[in-house]
Tab-separated table of C-alpha atoms in Angstrom:
chain	number	residue	atom	x	y	z
E	144	MET	CA	-17.454	-14.090	-6.419
E	145	THR	CA	-14.643	-16.630	-6.862
E	146	ARG	CA	-11.654	-15.318	-8.812
E	147	LYS	CA	-9.187	-17.426	-10.778
E	148	TYR	CA	-6.479	-14.809	-11.200
E	149	PHE	CA	-7.231	-11.554	-9.388
E	150	GLY	CA	-7.036	-11.282	-5.620
E	151	THR	CA	-7.641	-8.334	-3.329
E	152	ASP	CA	-4.771	-6.350	-4.899
E	153	GLY	CA	-4.234	-7.500	-8.460
E	154	ILE	CA	-2.667	-10.808	-9.458
E	155	ARG	CA	0.023	-12.225	-7.208
E	156	GLY	CA	1.885	-15.490	-6.710
E	157	ARG	CA	5.191	-17.315	-6.767
E	158	THR	CA	6.968	-16.756	-10.059
E	159	ASN	CA	7.003	-19.539	-12.631
E	160	GLN	CA	3.961	-21.019	-10.942
E	161	PRO	CA	0.368	-20.170	-11.924
E	162	PRO	CA	-0.862	-17.484	-11.962
E	163	MET	CA	2.533	-15.778	-12.075
E	164	THR	CA	3.997	-17.342	-15.226
E	165	ALA	CA	5.232	-15.675	-18.398
E	166	GLU	CA	2.399	-17.294	-20.334
E	167	ILE	CA	-0.313	-15.924	-18.064
E	168	ALA	CA	1.374	-12.505	-17.895
E	169	MET	CA	1.272	-12.323	-21.701
E	170	LYS	CA	-2.426	-13.252	-21.652
E	171	VAL	CA	-3.067	-10.572	-19.018
E	172	GLY	CA	-1.426	-8.049	-21.336
E	173	GLN	CA	-3.589	-9.188	-24.231
E	174	ALA	CA	-6.794	-9.181	-22.201
E	175	ALA	CA	-6.193	-5.860	-20.412
E	176	GLY	CA	-4.975	-4.285	-23.640
E	177	ALA	CA	-8.064	-5.425	-25.545
E	178	TYR	CA	-10.315	-4.212	-22.711
E	179	PHE	CA	-8.873	-0.699	-22.938
E	180	LEU	CA	-8.837	-0.437	-26.747
E	181	ARG	CA	-11.492	2.237	-26.950
E	182	GLY	CA	-11.662	4.928	-29.602
E	183	SER	CA	-9.557	5.528	-32.691
E	184	HIS	CA	-6.498	7.111	-31.033
E	185	ARG	CA	-3.135	5.376	-30.732
E	186	HIS	CA	-3.411	3.425	-27.463
E	187	ARG	CA	-0.684	3.405	-24.824
E	188	VAL	CA	0.115	1.449	-21.653
E	189	LEU	CA	2.724	2.427	-19.083
E	190	ILE	CA	4.574	-0.378	-17.252
E	191	GLY	CA	6.670	0.015	-14.106
E	192	LYS	CA	8.189	-2.575	-11.810
E	193	ASP	CA	10.076	-3.083	-8.576
E	194	THR	CA	13.539	-4.659	-8.331
E	195	ARG	CA	12.719	-8.384	-8.322
E	196	LEU	CA	14.724	-10.619	-10.633
E	197	SER	CA	11.482	-11.925	-12.128
E	198	GLY	CA	10.461	-8.407	-13.096
E	199	TYR	CA	12.385	-8.739	-16.354
E	200	MET	CA	10.386	-11.831	-17.302
E	201	VAL	CA	6.979	-10.464	-16.339
E	202	GLU	CA	7.643	-7.067	-17.920
E	203	SER	CA	8.699	-8.697	-21.207
E	204	ALA	CA	5.699	-11.043	-21.245
E	205	LEU	CA	3.281	-8.188	-20.598
E	206	THR	CA	4.936	-6.147	-23.342
E	207	ALA	CA	4.464	-9.014	-25.795
E	208	GLY	CA	0.803	-9.274	-24.822
E	209	PHE	CA	0.039	-5.565	-25.089
E	210	THR	CA	1.849	-5.033	-28.390
E	211	SER	CA	0.195	-8.120	-29.918
E	212	VAL	CA	-3.238	-6.503	-29.571
E	213	GLY	CA	-2.044	-3.178	-30.971
E	214	MET	CA	-1.156	-1.190	-27.861
E	215	ASP	CA	2.066	0.829	-27.569
E	216	VAL	CA	4.109	0.251	-24.413
E	217	VAL	CA	6.056	2.792	-22.356
E	218	LEU	CA	8.557	1.197	-19.957
E	219	VAL	CA	9.722	3.234	-16.964
E	220	GLY	CA	11.752	0.582	-15.103
E	221	PRO	CA	11.915	0.406	-11.289
E	222	MET	CA	9.380	2.909	-9.958
E	223	PRO	CA	7.060	3.077	-6.932
E	224	THR	CA	3.467	1.977	-7.408
E	225	PRO	CA	2.143	5.525	-6.773
E	226	ALA	CA	4.549	6.818	-9.430
E	227	VAL	CA	3.073	4.423	-11.983
E	228	ALA	CA	-0.422	5.613	-11.063
E	229	MET	CA	0.644	9.258	-11.337
E	230	LEU	CA	2.479	8.812	-14.638
E	231	THR	CA	-0.407	6.853	-16.157
E	232	ARG	CA	-2.654	9.836	-15.619
E	233	SER	CA	-0.160	12.599	-16.458
E	234	MET	CA	0.987	10.890	-19.681
E	235	ARG	CA	-2.634	10.206	-20.669
E	236	ALA	CA	-2.015	6.500	-21.021
E	237	ASP	CA	-4.988	4.196	-21.446
E	238	LEU	CA	-3.850	2.081	-18.524
E	239	GLY	CA	-0.914	1.551	-16.192
E	240	VAL	CA	0.690	-1.630	-14.882
E	241	MET	CA	2.866	-2.149	-11.821
E	242	VAL	CA	4.844	-5.385	-11.677
E	243	SER	CA	5.373	-5.989	-7.971
E	244	ALA	CA	4.477	-8.246	-5.070
E	245	SER	CA	4.783	-5.319	-2.640
E	246	HIS	CA	6.144	-6.523	0.722
E	247	ASN	CA	6.394	-10.212	-0.284
E	248	PRO	CA	9.740	-12.052	-0.667
E	249	PHE	CA	11.612	-11.802	-3.967
E	250	ALA	CA	10.361	-15.168	-5.254
E	251	ASP	CA	6.833	-13.756	-5.541
E	252	ASN	CA	5.642	-11.219	-8.040
E	253	GLY	CA	2.399	-9.539	-8.996
E	254	ILE	CA	0.541	-7.438	-11.549
E	255	LYS	CA	-1.465	-4.373	-10.520
E	256	LEU	CA	-3.584	-2.526	-13.082
E	257	PHE	CA	-4.565	1.154	-13.079
E	258	GLY	CA	-7.127	2.865	-15.258
E	259	PRO	CA	-6.435	6.076	-17.218
E	260	ASP	CA	-7.505	8.083	-14.167
E	261	GLY	CA	-4.686	6.556	-12.089
E	262	TYR	CA	-7.022	4.531	-9.863
E	263	LYS	CA	-7.031	0.773	-9.419
E	264	LEU	CA	-9.640	-1.020	-11.465
E	265	SER	CA	-13.106	-1.815	-10.201
E	266	ASP	CA	-14.170	-5.357	-9.346
E	267	GLU	CA	-16.312	-5.346	-12.479
E	268	ALA	CA	-13.415	-4.365	-14.745
E	269	GLU	CA	-11.154	-7.005	-13.214
E	270	ALA	CA	-13.860	-9.639	-13.634
E	271	GLU	CA	-14.237	-8.812	-17.325
E	272	ILE	CA	-10.474	-8.869	-17.903
E	273	GLU	CA	-10.274	-12.179	-16.067
E	274	ARG	CA	-12.944	-13.591	-18.368
E	275	MET	CA	-10.967	-12.409	-21.381
E	276	ILE	CA	-7.693	-13.960	-20.174
E	277	ASP	CA	-8.932	-17.449	-20.969
E	278	GLY	CA	-10.525	-16.399	-24.246
E	279	ALA	CA	-9.120	-15.807	-27.723
E	280	PRO	CA	-7.480	-12.344	-27.836
E	281	PRO	CA	-8.322	-10.026	-30.779
E	282	LEU	CA	-4.804	-9.887	-32.244
E	283	ALA	CA	-3.837	-6.812	-34.226
E	284	PRO	CA	-3.051	-7.056	-37.947
E	285	SER	CA	0.648	-7.165	-38.783
E	286	GLU	CA	0.807	-3.447	-39.538
E	287	GLY	CA	-1.070	-2.638	-36.314
E	288	ILE	CA	1.246	-4.310	-33.786
E	289	GLY	CA	2.285	-1.946	-31.007
E	290	ARG	CA	5.737	-0.505	-30.334
E	291	ALA	CA	7.666	-0.454	-27.050
E	292	ARG	CA	10.082	2.158	-25.761
E	293	ARG	CA	11.733	3.170	-22.513
E	294	ILE	CA	11.677	6.706	-21.164
E	295	ASP	CA	14.506	8.117	-19.103
E	296	ASP	CA	12.891	11.014	-17.262
E	297	ALA	CA	10.167	9.115	-15.367
E	298	GLN	CA	12.068	9.212	-12.081
E	299	GLY	CA	12.528	12.963	-12.316
E	300	ARG	CA	8.825	13.485	-13.003
E	301	TYR	CA	7.837	11.536	-9.897
E	302	ILE	CA	10.463	13.193	-7.685
E	303	HIS	CA	9.129	16.600	-8.737
E	304	ALA	CA	5.546	15.535	-7.996
E	305	ALA	CA	6.456	14.141	-4.571
E	306	LYS	CA	8.421	17.267	-3.614
E	307	SER	CA	5.492	19.422	-4.713
E	308	SER	CA	3.469	17.924	-1.847
E	309	PHE	CA	5.926	19.415	0.668
E	310	PRO	CA	5.130	22.952	1.890
E	311	GLU	CA	7.078	25.525	-0.129
E	312	HIS	CA	8.053	27.568	2.925
E	313	LEU	CA	9.763	24.622	4.648
E	314	ARG	CA	12.983	22.700	4.111
E	315	LEU	CA	14.542	19.642	5.702
E	316	ASP	CA	17.876	21.356	6.377
E	317	GLY	CA	19.477	20.019	9.547
E	318	LEU	CA	17.094	17.055	9.816
E	319	ARG	CA	18.953	13.758	10.097
E	320	VAL	CA	16.847	11.087	8.386
E	321	VAL	CA	17.439	7.364	8.056
E	322	ILE	CA	15.662	6.156	4.910
E	323	ASP	CA	15.127	2.423	4.324
E	324	CYS	CA	13.948	1.650	0.788
E	325	ALA	CA	13.640	-2.142	1.259
E	326	ASN	CA	15.980	-2.677	-1.733
E	327	GLY	CA	12.824	-1.984	-3.672
E	328	ALA	CA	11.235	0.325	-6.199
E	329	ALA	CA	12.028	3.610	-4.426
E	330	TYR	CA	15.743	2.966	-3.906
E	331	LYS	CA	16.662	5.932	-6.123
E	332	VAL	CA	13.716	8.311	-6.036
E	333	ALA	CA	13.101	8.484	-2.270
E	334	PRO	CA	16.679	9.368	-1.202
E	335	THR	CA	16.951	11.848	-4.075
E	336	ALA	CA	13.763	13.669	-3.099
E	337	LEU	CA	14.792	13.913	0.548
E	338	TRP	CA	18.310	15.080	-0.329
E	339	GLU	CA	16.977	17.760	-2.668
E	340	LEU	CA	14.797	19.052	0.181
E	341	GLY	CA	17.886	19.401	2.363
E	342	ALA	CA	17.819	16.340	4.617
E	343	GLU	CA	20.984	14.762	5.991
E	344	LEU	CA	20.579	11.155	4.884
E	345	ILE	CA	21.634	7.774	6.205
E	346	GLN	CA	20.508	5.130	3.713
E	347	LEU	CA	19.469	1.506	4.104
E	348	GLY	CA	18.033	-0.922	1.568
E	349	VAL	CA	19.304	0.975	-1.481
E	350	ASP	CA	21.404	-1.773	-3.091
E	351	PRO	CA	18.969	-4.106	-4.882
E	352	ASN	CA	20.399	-7.198	-6.535
E	353	GLY	CA	17.174	-8.854	-7.681
E	354	VAL	CA	16.812	-11.200	-4.725
E	355	ASN	CA	17.195	-8.998	-1.623
E	356	ILE	CA	13.976	-6.962	-1.831
E	357	ASN	CA	12.290	-6.846	1.616
E	358	ASP	CA	15.070	-9.082	2.988
E	359	LYS	CA	15.563	-7.925	6.605
E	360	VAL	CA	14.829	-4.356	5.470
E	361	GLY	CA	11.786	-2.231	4.724
E	362	SER	CA	8.510	-1.529	6.484
E	363	THR	CA	7.838	-5.194	7.311
E	364	ALA	CA	11.279	-5.651	8.909
E	365	PRO	CA	12.034	-2.360	10.668
E	366	GLN	CA	14.592	-3.705	13.158
E	367	ALA	CA	17.572	-2.539	11.090
E	368	LEU	CA	16.020	0.913	10.788
E	369	GLN	CA	15.391	1.108	14.526
E	370	ALA	CA	18.985	0.202	15.293
E	371	LYS	CA	20.386	2.676	12.763
E	372	VAL	CA	18.248	5.562	14.061
E	373	VAL	CA	19.538	4.996	17.582
E	374	GLU	CA	23.127	4.427	16.420
E	375	THR	CA	23.280	7.617	14.328
E	376	ARG	CA	21.131	9.713	16.682
E	377	ALA	CA	18.815	10.490	13.803
E	378	ASP	CA	15.751	12.686	14.142
E	379	ILE	CA	13.476	10.212	12.367
E	380	GLY	CA	13.527	6.974	10.383
E	381	ILE	CA	11.416	6.169	7.317
E	382	ALA	CA	10.861	2.607	6.055
E	383	LEU	CA	9.117	1.912	2.753
E	384	ASP	CA	8.008	-1.460	1.412
E	385	GLY	CA	9.016	-3.099	-1.855
E	386	ASP	CA	6.799	-0.964	-4.080
E	387	ALA	CA	6.827	2.103	-1.799
E	388	ASP	CA	3.086	2.485	-1.316
E	389	ARG	CA	3.450	1.819	2.414
E	390	LEU	CA	5.595	3.296	5.161
E	391	ILE	CA	6.436	2.778	8.787
E	392	VAL	CA	8.103	5.541	10.791
E	393	VAL	CA	10.628	5.159	13.598
E	394	ASP	CA	10.982	8.048	16.051
E	395	ASP	CA	14.219	9.449	17.459
E	396	LEU	CA	14.145	6.916	20.320
E	397	GLY	CA	13.936	3.993	17.912
E	398	GLN	CA	10.240	3.312	18.554
E	399	ILE	CA	7.960	2.168	15.732
E	400	VAL	CA	5.105	4.502	14.764
E	401	ASP	CA	2.285	2.812	12.857
E	402	GLY	CA	-0.153	4.123	10.276
E	403	ASP	CA	-2.823	5.027	12.833
E	404	GLN	CA	-0.538	7.530	14.568
E	405	LEU	CA	0.547	8.942	11.205
E	406	MET	CA	-3.052	9.376	10.062
E	407	ALA	CA	-3.845	11.115	13.344
E	408	LEU	CA	-0.991	13.584	12.850
E	409	ILE	CA	-1.684	14.281	9.179
E	410	ALA	CA	-5.456	14.578	9.640
E	411	THR	CA	-5.342	16.867	12.667
E	412	ALA	CA	-2.811	19.104	10.910
E	413	ALA	CA	-5.066	19.252	7.848
E	414	ALA	CA	-8.090	20.084	10.020
E	415	ARG	CA	-6.100	22.817	11.759
E	416	ASP	CA	-5.236	24.377	8.413
E	417	GLY	CA	-8.733	23.947	6.942
E	418	ARG	CA	-7.608	21.297	4.451
E	419	LEU	CA	-9.560	18.262	5.726
E	420	ASN	CA	-12.380	17.566	3.277
E	421	GLY	CA	-15.645	16.676	4.962
E	422	ASN	CA	-13.908	16.918	8.346
E	423	ALA	CA	-13.468	13.144	8.144
E	424	VAL	CA	-10.877	10.385	7.767
E	425	VAL	CA	-11.308	6.959	6.175
E	426	ALA	CA	-9.646	3.928	7.785
E	427	THR	CA	-10.275	0.192	7.951
E	428	ILE	CA	-11.882	-1.917	10.629
E	429	MET	CA	-8.375	-2.728	11.913
E	430	SER	CA	-7.480	0.814	12.963
E	431	ASN	CA	-7.182	1.273	16.701
E	432	LEU	CA	-10.121	2.560	18.710
E	433	GLY	CA	-7.729	5.119	20.167
E	434	LEU	CA	-7.534	6.784	16.753
E	435	GLU	CA	-11.297	6.999	16.537
E	436	ARG	CA	-11.532	8.527	20.022
E	437	LEU	CA	-8.821	11.109	19.337
E	438	LEU	CA	-10.426	12.216	16.096
E	439	GLY	CA	-13.821	12.336	17.764
E	440	GLU	CA	-12.478	14.639	20.471
E	441	LYS	CA	-11.389	17.023	17.713
E	442	GLY	CA	-14.726	16.841	15.922
E	443	ILE	CA	-13.404	14.630	13.119
E	444	THR	CA	-15.439	11.643	11.928
E	445	LEU	CA	-13.770	8.281	11.266
E	446	HIS	CA	-15.358	6.217	8.492
E	447	ARG	CA	-14.358	2.534	8.568
E	448	THR	CA	-14.083	0.153	5.603
E	449	PRO	CA	-13.143	-3.501	5.076
E	450	VAL	CA	-9.413	-4.281	5.086
E	451	GLY	CA	-7.651	-3.236	1.883
E	452	ASP	CA	-6.459	0.100	0.532
E	453	ARG	CA	-8.795	-0.211	-2.473
E	454	TYR	CA	-11.797	-0.071	-0.131
E	455	VAL	CA	-10.328	2.964	1.597
E	456	VAL	CA	-9.889	4.710	-1.747
E	457	GLU	CA	-13.420	3.798	-2.868
E	458	ALA	CA	-14.898	5.294	0.302
E	459	MET	CA	-12.749	8.410	-0.079
E	460	ARG	CA	-13.907	8.929	-3.644
E	461	GLN	CA	-17.550	8.343	-2.805
E	462	GLY	CA	-17.480	10.766	0.122
E	463	GLY	CA	-15.113	13.330	-1.352
E	464	PHE	CA	-12.614	12.805	1.495
E	465	ASN	CA	-8.913	13.502	1.029
E	466	ILE	CA	-7.202	11.567	3.859
E	467	GLY	CA	-7.407	7.856	4.577
E	468	GLY	CA	-5.276	4.824	5.178
E	469	GLU	CA	-4.494	1.644	7.016
E	470	GLN	CA	-2.785	0.805	10.268
E	471	SER	CA	-0.169	-1.057	8.220
E	472	GLY	CA	1.083	2.217	6.765
E	473	HIS	CA	-0.849	2.624	3.511
E	474	ILE	CA	-1.632	6.342	3.729
E	475	VAL	CA	-3.760	7.755	0.906
E	476	LEU	CA	-3.597	11.519	0.431
E	477	ALA	CA	-6.021	12.291	-2.383
E	478	ASP	CA	-4.743	15.843	-2.826
E	479	HIS	CA	-1.463	14.376	-4.058
E	480	ALA	CA	-1.986	10.765	-5.165
E	481	THR	CA	-4.605	8.236	-6.258
E	482	THR	CA	-3.203	5.404	-4.145
E	483	GLY	CA	-1.020	4.912	-1.081
E	484	ASP	CA	2.287	6.776	-1.387
E	485	GLY	CA	4.896	6.115	1.292
E	486	LEU	CA	7.215	8.937	0.252
E	487	VAL	CA	4.488	11.595	0.020
E	488	ALA	CA	3.055	10.553	3.388
E	489	ALA	CA	6.534	10.646	4.934
E	490	LEU	CA	7.023	14.176	3.620
E	491	GLN	CA	3.822	15.339	5.332
E	492	VAL	CA	5.042	13.839	8.609
E	493	MET	CA	8.444	15.500	8.265
E	494	ALA	CA	6.819	18.826	7.420
E	495	GLU	CA	5.015	18.730	10.769
E	496	LEU	CA	8.213	17.648	12.509
E	497	VAL	CA	10.148	20.618	11.113
E	498	ALA	CA	7.343	23.120	11.689
E	499	SER	CA	6.655	22.035	15.277
E	500	GLY	CA	10.245	21.906	16.482
E	501	GLN	CA	9.285	18.943	18.663
E	502	PRO	CA	11.224	15.676	18.826
E	503	ALA	CA	9.621	12.864	16.873
E	504	HIS	CA	8.854	10.731	19.933
E	505	ARG	CA	6.678	13.524	21.299
E	506	LEU	CA	5.033	14.704	18.074
E	507	LEU	CA	4.202	11.249	16.743
E	508	ARG	CA	2.558	9.973	19.915
E	509	GLN	CA	-0.812	11.432	19.038
E	510	PHE	CA	-2.852	9.035	21.212
E	511	ASP	CA	-2.424	6.098	23.544
E	512	PRO	CA	-3.564	3.026	21.601
E	513	LEU	CA	-5.904	0.602	23.301
E	514	PRO	CA	-4.547	-2.911	23.809
E	515	GLN	CA	-5.141	-4.753	20.555
E	516	LEU	CA	-4.467	-8.388	19.707
E	517	LEU	CA	-4.733	-10.182	16.368
E	518	LYS	CA	-4.408	-13.943	15.915
E	519	ASN	CA	-4.893	-16.155	12.875
E	520	VAL	CA	-6.459	-19.603	12.918
E	521	ARG	CA	-5.941	-21.955	9.981
E	522	PHE	CA	-8.881	-24.122	8.969
E	523	THR	CA	-9.102	-27.069	6.601
E	524	GLY	CA	-12.484	-26.504	5.014
E	525	GLY	CA	-16.108	-25.618	5.494
E	526	ALA	CA	-17.336	-22.477	7.208
E	527	PRO	CA	-16.167	-22.551	10.849
E	528	LEU	CA	-17.719	-19.157	11.609
E	529	ASP	CA	-21.188	-20.580	10.925
E	530	GLY	CA	-21.023	-23.135	13.759
E	531	ASP	CA	-23.321	-22.607	16.747
E	532	THR	CA	-20.504	-22.942	19.286
E	533	VAL	CA	-18.368	-20.357	17.483
E	534	LYS	CA	-21.311	-17.964	17.196
E	535	ALA	CA	-22.089	-18.338	20.906
E	536	THR	CA	-18.439	-17.750	21.855
E	537	ILE	CA	-18.306	-14.610	19.735
E	538	ALA	CA	-21.559	-13.293	21.199
E	539	ALA	CA	-20.284	-13.852	24.736
E	540	ALA	CA	-17.020	-12.062	23.931
E	541	GLU	CA	-18.850	-9.071	22.483
E	542	ALA	CA	-20.966	-8.838	25.615
E	543	GLU	CA	-17.887	-8.911	27.840
E	544	LEU	CA	-16.120	-6.185	25.850
E	545	GLY	CA	-19.284	-4.090	25.993
E	546	GLY	CA	-18.950	-0.511	24.885
E	547	THR	CA	-15.278	-0.245	25.836
E	548	GLY	CA	-13.827	-2.409	23.090
E	549	ARG	CA	-14.240	-3.944	19.635
E	550	LEU	CA	-14.191	-7.391	18.111
E	551	VAL	CA	-13.356	-7.951	14.424
E	552	ILE	CA	-13.481	-11.453	12.970
E	553	ARG	CA	-13.006	-12.055	9.267
E	554	LYS	CA	-11.997	-14.699	6.796
E	555	SER	CA	-8.769	-14.037	4.914
E	556	GLY	CA	-9.223	-13.310	1.242
E	557	THR	CA	-5.972	-15.031	0.253
E	558	GLU	CA	-5.415	-17.930	2.688
E	559	PRO	CA	-7.540	-20.485	4.612
E	560	LEU	CA	-7.331	-18.375	7.751
E	561	ILE	CA	-9.784	-16.829	10.179
E	562	ARG	CA	-8.419	-13.566	11.561
E	563	VAL	CA	-9.540	-12.743	15.101
E	564	MET	CA	-8.876	-9.245	16.436
E	565	ALA	CA	-10.021	-7.724	19.702
E	566	GLU	CA	-9.204	-4.481	21.439
E	567	GLY	CA	-10.306	-2.895	24.660
E	568	GLU	CA	-9.172	-1.133	27.782
E	569	ASP	CA	-8.497	-4.368	29.688
E	570	GLN	CA	-5.502	-6.116	28.107
E	571	ALA	CA	-6.086	-9.380	29.987
E	572	LEU	CA	-9.704	-9.501	28.818
E	573	VAL	CA	-8.655	-8.818	25.218
E	574	ALA	CA	-6.201	-11.726	25.300
E	575	ASP	CA	-8.765	-13.997	26.921
E	576	VAL	CA	-11.550	-13.385	24.403
E	577	VAL	CA	-9.195	-13.796	21.432
E	578	ASP	CA	-7.899	-17.114	22.794
E	579	ARG	CA	-11.415	-18.398	23.449
E	580	ILE	CA	-12.639	-17.517	19.969
E	581	CYS	CA	-9.531	-18.972	18.318
E	582	ASP	CA	-9.983	-22.184	20.265
E	583	ALA	CA	-13.648	-22.436	19.216
E	584	VAL	CA	-12.761	-21.800	15.548
E	585	ARG	CA	-9.944	-24.343	15.714
E	586	LYS	CA	-12.258	-27.029	17.022
E	587	ALA	CA	-14.936	-26.190	14.449
E	588	GLY	CA	-12.505	-26.174	11.531
């Protein structure tokens, strides 16, 4: 189904250009507000944002839209995406909104919607809201216009919830932690939570100015974190992204640890303690085959989904599983959150680090990843994957990888790109098959 506004994770784009204009944001508020006007109670929406300059504009436009259809607005200011999801549910709001473009540069922004249960909306709900955006909104009568107010204790509520996920019998005393908040939404709450648990902190990316979010800091630019961990001889480094639903860890030697290794650690610890629902983990098709093999050796099943944390969450809910995530660092821990939560996931990793007494470089190397290579090929139109030559090249590559590797080829949901990923035990073969497929796609497109 072709979408005009919504993509794979809400609405996103460059600010002051469609679909990320004040006018469209107001219409989104009207449409989403009208969609959730159910029952006779006083309706409420909770709005959070990251630290982008454009957040003021989008927040104000959404507020105008929601209040115009009769919905009260609660503004919580800069807060992580998982905090907005948590507060939406705990405050019994009718919906929640996060204004953020996640790991994108400051010039972009986005709108993510959460239902009253704290989960992202279904495709069907987004499609209906999208239809309503271009329609005539049912404006409230003059006496029924909504009110807006800010609350001051939202950060404290989320910090308490995040700390509650950390084992009560443990503390972070003596642990030297470098925390990089990407100059984003968690710049206050993440350092505060870690400090209150006893960690010795070195902070990066905690001075947002509206235009420096994700700028050479955060989970998508971990070089500064790596250097600081080595420089300060820290025990571990934690990098969040702009809205703090993703994390990347750096060990005590300055080496990057991706989401697959983190899922392996968290899941095996949960299985050990009898806390792994269904004895299974949910991950996407991009997670390394090494993760699947490690879990299999421990009797844990890996369920794979399409790329996107919403698909991971859907599979977790359907199967009753409590641990899932993505290689990119979106870790979903259903016992504590309804969406990816970088801080909560980091706390589970640090709990294991403290309890084990091992250095991070040893504890976090749960498996040896198989060589994996991903390349993107831009195409100008048509359907290059449907060509006979491309199909034959893919079939030949699959035969060569045999049972010792995997091939994942998919069309990007946001750009005219074909993503080609291969992994296997033979690194040279992996590189060769990816290059051959990319070349065939390039010629076909």
